[in-house]
Coordinates of C-alpha atoms and ligand atoms in Angstrom, one line a residue:
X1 CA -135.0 -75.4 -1.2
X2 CA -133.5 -72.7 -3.4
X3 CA -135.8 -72.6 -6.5
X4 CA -133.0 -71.1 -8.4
X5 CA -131.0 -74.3 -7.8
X6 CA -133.7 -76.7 -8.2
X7 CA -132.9 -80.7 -9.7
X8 CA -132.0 -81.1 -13.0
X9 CA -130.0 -84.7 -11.9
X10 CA -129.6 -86.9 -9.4
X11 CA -132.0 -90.0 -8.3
X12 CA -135.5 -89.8 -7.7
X13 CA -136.0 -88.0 -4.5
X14 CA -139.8 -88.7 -2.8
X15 CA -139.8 -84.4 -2.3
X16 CA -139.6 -84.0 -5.6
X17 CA -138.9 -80.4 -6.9
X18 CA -141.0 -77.7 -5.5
X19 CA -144.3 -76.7 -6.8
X20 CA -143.0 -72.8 -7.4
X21 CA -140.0 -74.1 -9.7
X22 CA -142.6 -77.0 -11.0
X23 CA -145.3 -74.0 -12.2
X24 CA -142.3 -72.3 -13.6
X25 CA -141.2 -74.8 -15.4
X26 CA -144.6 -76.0 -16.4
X27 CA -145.4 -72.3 -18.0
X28 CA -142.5 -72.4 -20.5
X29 CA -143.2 -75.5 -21.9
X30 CA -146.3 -75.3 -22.6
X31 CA -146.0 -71.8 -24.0
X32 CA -143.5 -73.7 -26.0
X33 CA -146.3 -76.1 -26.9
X34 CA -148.6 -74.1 -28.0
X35 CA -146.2 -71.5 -29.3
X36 CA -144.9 -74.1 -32.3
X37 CA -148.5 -74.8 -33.4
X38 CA -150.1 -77.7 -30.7
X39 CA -152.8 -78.1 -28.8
X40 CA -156.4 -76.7 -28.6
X41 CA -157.2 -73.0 -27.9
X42 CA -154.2 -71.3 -25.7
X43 CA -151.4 -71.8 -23.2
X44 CA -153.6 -69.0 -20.4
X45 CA -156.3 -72.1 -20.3
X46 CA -154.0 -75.5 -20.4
X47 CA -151.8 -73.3 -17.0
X48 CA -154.9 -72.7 -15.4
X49 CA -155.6 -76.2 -15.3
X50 CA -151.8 -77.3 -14.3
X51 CA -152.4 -74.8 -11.5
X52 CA -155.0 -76.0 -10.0
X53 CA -153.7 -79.6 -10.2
X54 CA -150.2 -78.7 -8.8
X55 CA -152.2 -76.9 -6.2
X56 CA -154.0 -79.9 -5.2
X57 CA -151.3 -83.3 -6.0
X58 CA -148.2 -81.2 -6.4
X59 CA -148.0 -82.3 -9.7
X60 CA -149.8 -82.5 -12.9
X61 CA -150.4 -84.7 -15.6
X62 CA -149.3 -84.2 -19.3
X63 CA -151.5 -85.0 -22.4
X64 CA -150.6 -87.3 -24.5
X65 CA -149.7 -84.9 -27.0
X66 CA -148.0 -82.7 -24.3
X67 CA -146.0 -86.1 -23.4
X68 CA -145.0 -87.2 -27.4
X69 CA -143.8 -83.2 -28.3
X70 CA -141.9 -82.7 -25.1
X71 CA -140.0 -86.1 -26.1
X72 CA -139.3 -85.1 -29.3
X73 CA -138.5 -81.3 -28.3
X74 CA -136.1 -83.2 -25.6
X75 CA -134.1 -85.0 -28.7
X76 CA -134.1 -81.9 -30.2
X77 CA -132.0 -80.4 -27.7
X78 CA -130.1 -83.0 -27.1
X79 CA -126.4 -81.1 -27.4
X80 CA -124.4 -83.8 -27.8
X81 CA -126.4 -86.1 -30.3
X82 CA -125.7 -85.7 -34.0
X83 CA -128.8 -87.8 -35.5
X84 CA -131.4 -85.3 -34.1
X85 CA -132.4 -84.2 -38.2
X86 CA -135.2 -87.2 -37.2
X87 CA -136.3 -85.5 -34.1
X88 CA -140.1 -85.0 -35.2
X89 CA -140.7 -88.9 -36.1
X90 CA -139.5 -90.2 -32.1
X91 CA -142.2 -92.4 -31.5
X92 CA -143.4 -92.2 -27.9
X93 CA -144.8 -95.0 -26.3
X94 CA -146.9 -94.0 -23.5
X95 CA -146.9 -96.5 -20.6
X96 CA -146.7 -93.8 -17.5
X97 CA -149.5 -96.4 -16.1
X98 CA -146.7 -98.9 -15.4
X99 CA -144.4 -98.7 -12.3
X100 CA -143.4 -102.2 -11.5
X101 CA -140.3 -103.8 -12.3
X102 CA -142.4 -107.1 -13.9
X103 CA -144.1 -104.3 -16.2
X104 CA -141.1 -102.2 -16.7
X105 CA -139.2 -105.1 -18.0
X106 CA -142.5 -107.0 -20.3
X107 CA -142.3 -103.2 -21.8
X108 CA -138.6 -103.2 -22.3
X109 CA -138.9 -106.4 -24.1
X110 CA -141.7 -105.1 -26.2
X111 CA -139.9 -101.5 -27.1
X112 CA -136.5 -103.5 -27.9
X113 CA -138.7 -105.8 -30.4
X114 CA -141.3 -102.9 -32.4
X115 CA -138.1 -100.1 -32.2
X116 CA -135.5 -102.9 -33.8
X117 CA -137.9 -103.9 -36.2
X118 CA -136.0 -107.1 -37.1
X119 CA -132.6 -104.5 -38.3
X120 CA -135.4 -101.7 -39.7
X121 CA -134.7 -99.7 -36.5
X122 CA -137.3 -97.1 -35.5
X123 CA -136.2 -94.6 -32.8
X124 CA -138.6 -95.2 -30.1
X125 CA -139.3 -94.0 -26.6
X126 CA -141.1 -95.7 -23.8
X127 CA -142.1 -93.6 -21.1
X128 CA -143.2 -94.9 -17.8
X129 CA -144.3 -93.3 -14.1
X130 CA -143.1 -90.1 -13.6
X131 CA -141.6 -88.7 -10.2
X132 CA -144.6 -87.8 -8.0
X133 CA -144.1 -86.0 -4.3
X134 CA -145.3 -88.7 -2.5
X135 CA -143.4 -91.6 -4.5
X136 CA -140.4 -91.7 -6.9
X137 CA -141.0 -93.1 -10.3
X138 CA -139.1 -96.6 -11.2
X139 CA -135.7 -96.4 -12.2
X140 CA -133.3 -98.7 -14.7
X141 CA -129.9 -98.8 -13.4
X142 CA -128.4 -100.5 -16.8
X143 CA -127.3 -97.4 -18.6
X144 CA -129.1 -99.5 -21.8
X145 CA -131.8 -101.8 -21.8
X146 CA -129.0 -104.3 -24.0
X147 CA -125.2 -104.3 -22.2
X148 CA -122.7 -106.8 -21.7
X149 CA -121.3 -107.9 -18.4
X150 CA -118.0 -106.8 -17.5
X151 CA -115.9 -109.6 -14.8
X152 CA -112.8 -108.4 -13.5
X153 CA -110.3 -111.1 -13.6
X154 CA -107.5 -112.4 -10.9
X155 CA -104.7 -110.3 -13.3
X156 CA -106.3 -107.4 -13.1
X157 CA -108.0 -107.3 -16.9
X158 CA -111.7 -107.4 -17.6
X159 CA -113.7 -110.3 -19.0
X160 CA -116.6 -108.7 -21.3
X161 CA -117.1 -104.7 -21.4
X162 CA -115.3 -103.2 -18.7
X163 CA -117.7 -100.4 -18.4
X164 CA -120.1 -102.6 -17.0
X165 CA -118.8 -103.7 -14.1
X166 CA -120.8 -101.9 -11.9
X167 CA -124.1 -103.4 -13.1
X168 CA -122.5 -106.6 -13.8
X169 CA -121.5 -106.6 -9.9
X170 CA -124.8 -105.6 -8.8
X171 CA -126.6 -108.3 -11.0
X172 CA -124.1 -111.0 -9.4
X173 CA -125.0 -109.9 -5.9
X174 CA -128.5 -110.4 -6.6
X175 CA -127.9 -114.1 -7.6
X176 CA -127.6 -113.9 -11.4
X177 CA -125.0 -115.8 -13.0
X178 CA -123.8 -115.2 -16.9
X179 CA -122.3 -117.8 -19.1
X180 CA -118.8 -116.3 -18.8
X181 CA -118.6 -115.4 -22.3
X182 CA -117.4 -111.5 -23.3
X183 CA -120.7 -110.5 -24.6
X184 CA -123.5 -111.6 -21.8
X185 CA -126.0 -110.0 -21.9
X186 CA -127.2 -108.1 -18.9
X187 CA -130.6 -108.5 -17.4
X188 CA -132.2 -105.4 -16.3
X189 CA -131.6 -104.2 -12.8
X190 CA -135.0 -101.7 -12.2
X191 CA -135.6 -100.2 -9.1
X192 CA -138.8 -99.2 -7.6
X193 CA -139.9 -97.3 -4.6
X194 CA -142.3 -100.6 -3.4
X195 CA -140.2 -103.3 -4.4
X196 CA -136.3 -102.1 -4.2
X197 CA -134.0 -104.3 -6.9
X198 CA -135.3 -106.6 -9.0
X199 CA -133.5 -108.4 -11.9
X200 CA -135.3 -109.1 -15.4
X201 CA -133.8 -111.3 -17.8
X202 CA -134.2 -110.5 -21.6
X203 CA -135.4 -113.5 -23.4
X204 CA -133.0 -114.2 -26.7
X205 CA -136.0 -112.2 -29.2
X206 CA -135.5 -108.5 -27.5
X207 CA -131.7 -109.1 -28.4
X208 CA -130.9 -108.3 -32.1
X209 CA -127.0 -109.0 -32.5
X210 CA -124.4 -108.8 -35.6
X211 CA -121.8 -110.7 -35.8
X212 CA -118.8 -109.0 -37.2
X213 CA -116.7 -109.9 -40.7
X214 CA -115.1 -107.6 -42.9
X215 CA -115.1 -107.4 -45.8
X216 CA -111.6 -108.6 -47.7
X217 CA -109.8 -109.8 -43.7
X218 CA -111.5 -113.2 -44.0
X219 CA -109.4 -113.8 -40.2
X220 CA -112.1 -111.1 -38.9
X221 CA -114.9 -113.6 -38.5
X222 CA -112.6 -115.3 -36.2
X223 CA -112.4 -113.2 -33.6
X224 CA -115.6 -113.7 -32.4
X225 CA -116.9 -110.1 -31.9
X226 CA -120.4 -108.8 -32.3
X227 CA -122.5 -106.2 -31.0
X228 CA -125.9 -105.2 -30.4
X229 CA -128.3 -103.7 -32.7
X230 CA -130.0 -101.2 -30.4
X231 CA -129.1 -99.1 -28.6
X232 CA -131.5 -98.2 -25.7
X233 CA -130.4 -95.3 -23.3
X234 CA -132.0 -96.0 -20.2
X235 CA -130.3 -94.4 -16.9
X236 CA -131.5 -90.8 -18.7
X237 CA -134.4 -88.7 -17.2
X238 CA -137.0 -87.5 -19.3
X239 CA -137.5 -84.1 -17.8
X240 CA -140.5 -82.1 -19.8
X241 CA -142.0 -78.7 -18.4
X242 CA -140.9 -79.8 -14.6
X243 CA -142.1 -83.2 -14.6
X244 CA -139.2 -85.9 -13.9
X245 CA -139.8 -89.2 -15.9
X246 CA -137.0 -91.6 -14.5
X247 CA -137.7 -94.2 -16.7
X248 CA -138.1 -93.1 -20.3
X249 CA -135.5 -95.4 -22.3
X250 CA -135.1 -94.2 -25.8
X251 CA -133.0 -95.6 -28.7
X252 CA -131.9 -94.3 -32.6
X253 CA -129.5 -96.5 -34.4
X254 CA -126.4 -97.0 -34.4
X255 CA -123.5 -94.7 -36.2
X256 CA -121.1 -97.2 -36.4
X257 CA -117.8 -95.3 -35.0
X258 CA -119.9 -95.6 -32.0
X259 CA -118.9 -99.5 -32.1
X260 CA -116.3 -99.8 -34.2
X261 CA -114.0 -96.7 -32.6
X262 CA -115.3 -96.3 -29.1
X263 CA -116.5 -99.2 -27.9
X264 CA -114.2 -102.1 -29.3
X265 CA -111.4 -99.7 -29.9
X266 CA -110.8 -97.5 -26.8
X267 CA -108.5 -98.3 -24.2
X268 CA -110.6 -99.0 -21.3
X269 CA -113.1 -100.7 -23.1
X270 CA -112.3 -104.0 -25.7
X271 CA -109.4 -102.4 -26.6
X272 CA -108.9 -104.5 -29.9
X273 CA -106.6 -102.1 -31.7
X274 CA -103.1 -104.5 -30.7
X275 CA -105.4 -107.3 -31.6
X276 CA -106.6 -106.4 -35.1
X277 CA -103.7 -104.6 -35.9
X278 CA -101.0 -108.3 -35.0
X279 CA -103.6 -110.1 -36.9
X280 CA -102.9 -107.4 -39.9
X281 CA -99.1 -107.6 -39.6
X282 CA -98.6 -104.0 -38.9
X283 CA -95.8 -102.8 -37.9
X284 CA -96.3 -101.5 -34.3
X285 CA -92.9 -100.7 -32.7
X286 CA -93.6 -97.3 -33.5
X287 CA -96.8 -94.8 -32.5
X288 CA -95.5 -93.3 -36.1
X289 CA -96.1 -96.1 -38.2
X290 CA -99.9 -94.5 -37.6
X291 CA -100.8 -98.9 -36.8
X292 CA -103.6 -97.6 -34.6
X293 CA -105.2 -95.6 -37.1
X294 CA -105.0 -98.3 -39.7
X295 CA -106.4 -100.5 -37.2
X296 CA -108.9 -98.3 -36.2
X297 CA -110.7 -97.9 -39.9
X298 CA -110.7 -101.6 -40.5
X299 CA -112.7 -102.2 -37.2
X300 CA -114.7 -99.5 -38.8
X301 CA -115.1 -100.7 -41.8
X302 CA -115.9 -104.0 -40.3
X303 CA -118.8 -103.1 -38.2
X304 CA -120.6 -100.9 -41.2
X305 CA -120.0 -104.2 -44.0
X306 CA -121.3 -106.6 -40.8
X307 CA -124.5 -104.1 -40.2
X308 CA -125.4 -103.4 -43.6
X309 CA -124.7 -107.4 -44.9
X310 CA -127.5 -108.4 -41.3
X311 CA -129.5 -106.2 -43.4
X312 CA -130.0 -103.8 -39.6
X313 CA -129.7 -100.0 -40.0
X314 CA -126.7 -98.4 -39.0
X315 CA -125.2 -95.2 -40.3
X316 CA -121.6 -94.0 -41.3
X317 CA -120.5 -90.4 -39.7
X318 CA -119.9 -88.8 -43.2
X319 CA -123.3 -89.0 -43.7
X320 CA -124.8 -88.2 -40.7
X321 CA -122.5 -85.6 -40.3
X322 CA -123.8 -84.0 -43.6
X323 CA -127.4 -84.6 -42.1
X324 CA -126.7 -82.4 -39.1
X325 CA -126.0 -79.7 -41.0
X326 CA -128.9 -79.9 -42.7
X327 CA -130.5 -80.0 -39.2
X328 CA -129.1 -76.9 -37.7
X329 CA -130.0 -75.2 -41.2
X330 CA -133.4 -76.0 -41.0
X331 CA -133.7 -75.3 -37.1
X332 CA -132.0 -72.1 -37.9
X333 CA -134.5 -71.2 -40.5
X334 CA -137.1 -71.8 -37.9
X335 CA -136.0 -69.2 -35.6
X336 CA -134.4 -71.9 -33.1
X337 CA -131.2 -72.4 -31.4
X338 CA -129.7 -75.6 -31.9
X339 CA -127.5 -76.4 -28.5
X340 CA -124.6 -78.5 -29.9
X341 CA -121.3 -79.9 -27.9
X342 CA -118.6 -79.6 -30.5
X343 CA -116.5 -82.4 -28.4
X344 CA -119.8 -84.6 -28.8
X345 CA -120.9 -84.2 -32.3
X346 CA -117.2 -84.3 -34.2
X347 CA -116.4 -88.1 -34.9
X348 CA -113.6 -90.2 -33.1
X349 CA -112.5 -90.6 -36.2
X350 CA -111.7 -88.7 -39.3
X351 CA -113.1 -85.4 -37.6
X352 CA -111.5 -82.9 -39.9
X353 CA -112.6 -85.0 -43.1
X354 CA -116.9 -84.1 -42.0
X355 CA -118.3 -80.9 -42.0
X356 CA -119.4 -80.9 -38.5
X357 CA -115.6 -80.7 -37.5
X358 CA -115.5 -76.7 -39.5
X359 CA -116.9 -74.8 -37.4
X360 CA -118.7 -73.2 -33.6
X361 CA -122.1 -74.0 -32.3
X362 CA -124.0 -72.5 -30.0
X363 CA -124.4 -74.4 -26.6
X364 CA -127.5 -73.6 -24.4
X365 CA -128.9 -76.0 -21.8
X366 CA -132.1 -76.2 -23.1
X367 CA -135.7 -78.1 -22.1
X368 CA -137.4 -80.4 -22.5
X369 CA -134.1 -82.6 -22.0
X370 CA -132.6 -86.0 -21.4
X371 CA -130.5 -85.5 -18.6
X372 CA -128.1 -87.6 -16.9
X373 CA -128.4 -89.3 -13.8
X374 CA -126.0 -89.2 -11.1
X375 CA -124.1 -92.6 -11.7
X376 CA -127.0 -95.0 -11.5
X377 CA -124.4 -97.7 -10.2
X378 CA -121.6 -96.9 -7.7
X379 CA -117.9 -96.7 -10.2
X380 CA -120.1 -97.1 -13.3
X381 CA -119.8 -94.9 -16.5
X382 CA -120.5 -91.5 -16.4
X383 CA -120.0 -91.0 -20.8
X384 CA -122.7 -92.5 -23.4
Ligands
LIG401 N1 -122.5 -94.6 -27.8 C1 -123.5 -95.5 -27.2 C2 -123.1 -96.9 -27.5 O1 -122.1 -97.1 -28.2 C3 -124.9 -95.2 -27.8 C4 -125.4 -93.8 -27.6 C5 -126.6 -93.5 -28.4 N2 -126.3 -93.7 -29.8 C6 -127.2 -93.6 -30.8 N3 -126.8 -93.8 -32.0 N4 -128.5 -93.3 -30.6 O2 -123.7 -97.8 -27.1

């Protein structure tokens, strides 16, 4: 294998990356580890032991300290996430002693209730078995831990979230069956290397749901929507000083254009704009009579009133536009770079009206990182 072009994606592979590009990577982190003030004595020590391990298992094991700052550092350079000014208080859940599908999903259950806190949602990160060379780590093929099922229908529209139907599909194959509603919830489809497949339904206590009002359209209510409270990336590896961590879903909370714009409002997703727009008498024979923006901000405004009034954290993008500022000034007052994707971090809606919208970032590919997976179901989504 070309070292230089080593894996930073892709599923599991048994070989795992090699043991020269491993080392390499292995040294940079934990100079970085040591380098921002952790650990006991110095880096030259900690890489002779990861040496001598790698030598013998082609691996090595991080401490649990290693594990929760390369997490954290991993949010940190996340380029395209604008909540990172919380990056140091991730909490990391170790569980890299669990690799079965029965555990995965017990775990899953258990993150989904301690991170959403009953609406007081703590970001949180579970992370289970690594990549080793002789055996992949477990995988989760939803892209979240809570997603709703997507059915294509006979004319050609889709039942539920249409970005889903890849996971849906696969779920179906494997003999589940959802109610039919739009907003099933998926079970989790986790792969291992022993087992292959297997499905784990979420009991009704992991899922913490809002139902959606607004606050002067009392028709809202009647359209039936909701959405989930958390939400759980979990088709993401956790890649930290060369180690691979397929299984590592982690969750914020929710900015509500997230909901409100993207996933209720776009085209090939619920595409509710025509919907709440007729039920507002707007006038929409015309793109000028701007219907889809007016739209647009009352589905907004709906899902931030909805969040707030179920009492579950949620956050507006003024604000946290205003709070990544004060993250990159602070990163750049420690000396760091802070990788940001402009097309990421500006809002889907009002971008000129925030401060993130003003101005260039630099863009580096930095690790530790959360990197994406190659499709982790045939057709399925490839945006978060
Ligand atoms: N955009 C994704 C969704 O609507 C969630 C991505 C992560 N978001 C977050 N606030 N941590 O489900």
């Amino acid at each position: 294998m070309d070292v230089a072009a080593s894996p930073t994606s892709g599923p599991a592979t048994p070989a795992g990356p090699d043991s020269a590009w491993m080392l390499r990577e292995a040294e940079q982190f934990i100079e970085l580890f040591y380098g921002e003030g952790n650990g006991q004595g110095g880096p030259a020590a900690r890489m002779a032991e990861i040496r001598a391990e790698v030598a013998g298992t082609g691996t090595y094991t991080h401490t649990v300290d290693e594990l929760a700052f390369g997490a954290r550092v991993a949010w940190r350079n996340s380029n395209r996430c604008i909540g990172r000014l919380y990056w140091r208080s991730l909490w990391v859940r170790d569980r890299r002693d669990i690799s079965d599908a029965a555990g995965i999903g017990t775990e899953s259950v258990k993150h989904l209730v301690e991170a959403g806190g009953g609406g007081r949602i703590r970001p949180t990160i579970t992370v289970f078995a690594p990549d080793r060379p002789d055996a992949p780590g477990p995988h989760i093929h939803n892209e979240q831990l809570i997603r709703y099922a997507g059915y294509p229908q006979p004319d050609g529209t889709v039942l539920g979230d249409p970005r889903n139907v890849g996971v849906t599909e696969l779920a179906l194959r494997r003999g589940w069956r959802g109610a039919g509603t739009r907003f099933d919830v998926l079970p989790l489809v986790i792969e291992t290397a022993r087992d292959g497949i297997e499905l784990f339904e979420l009991p009704p206590e992991a899922v913490l749901e809002v139902e959606l009002s607004h606050p002067r359209y009392p028709w809202f209510a009647g359209l039936g929507l909701r959405w989930h409270a958390v939400p759980v990336i979990s088709a993401m590896n956790l890649e930290i000083g060369g180690i691979r961590y397929p299984a590592a879903p982690f969750n914020g909370w929710y900015m509500g254009t997230e909901i409100g714009a993207r996933n209720l409002g776009d085209t090939d997703r619920y595409d509710l704009l025509p919907v709440v727009a007729a039920k507002m008498a707007l006038d929409t024979s015309s793109n000028a009579t701007l219907w889809r923006d007016r739209a647009l901000v009352e589905l907004n405004v709906a899902v931030l009133h909805s969040f707030d009034r179920a009492g579950v954290k949620i956050t507006d993008h003024h604000t946290e536009s205003n709070r990544f500022i004060t993250h990159l000034e602070r990163e750049e007052e420690a000396g760091r770079t802070c990788p940001t994707d402009w097309s990421w971090i500006v809002p889907p809606v009002s971008g000129s009206a925030t401060l993130v919208f003003h101005r260039y970032y630099d863009d580096a590919d930095l690790r530790p990182n959360y990197l994406r997976r190659e499709c982790p179901v045939e057709g399925g989504p490839d945006r978060t």
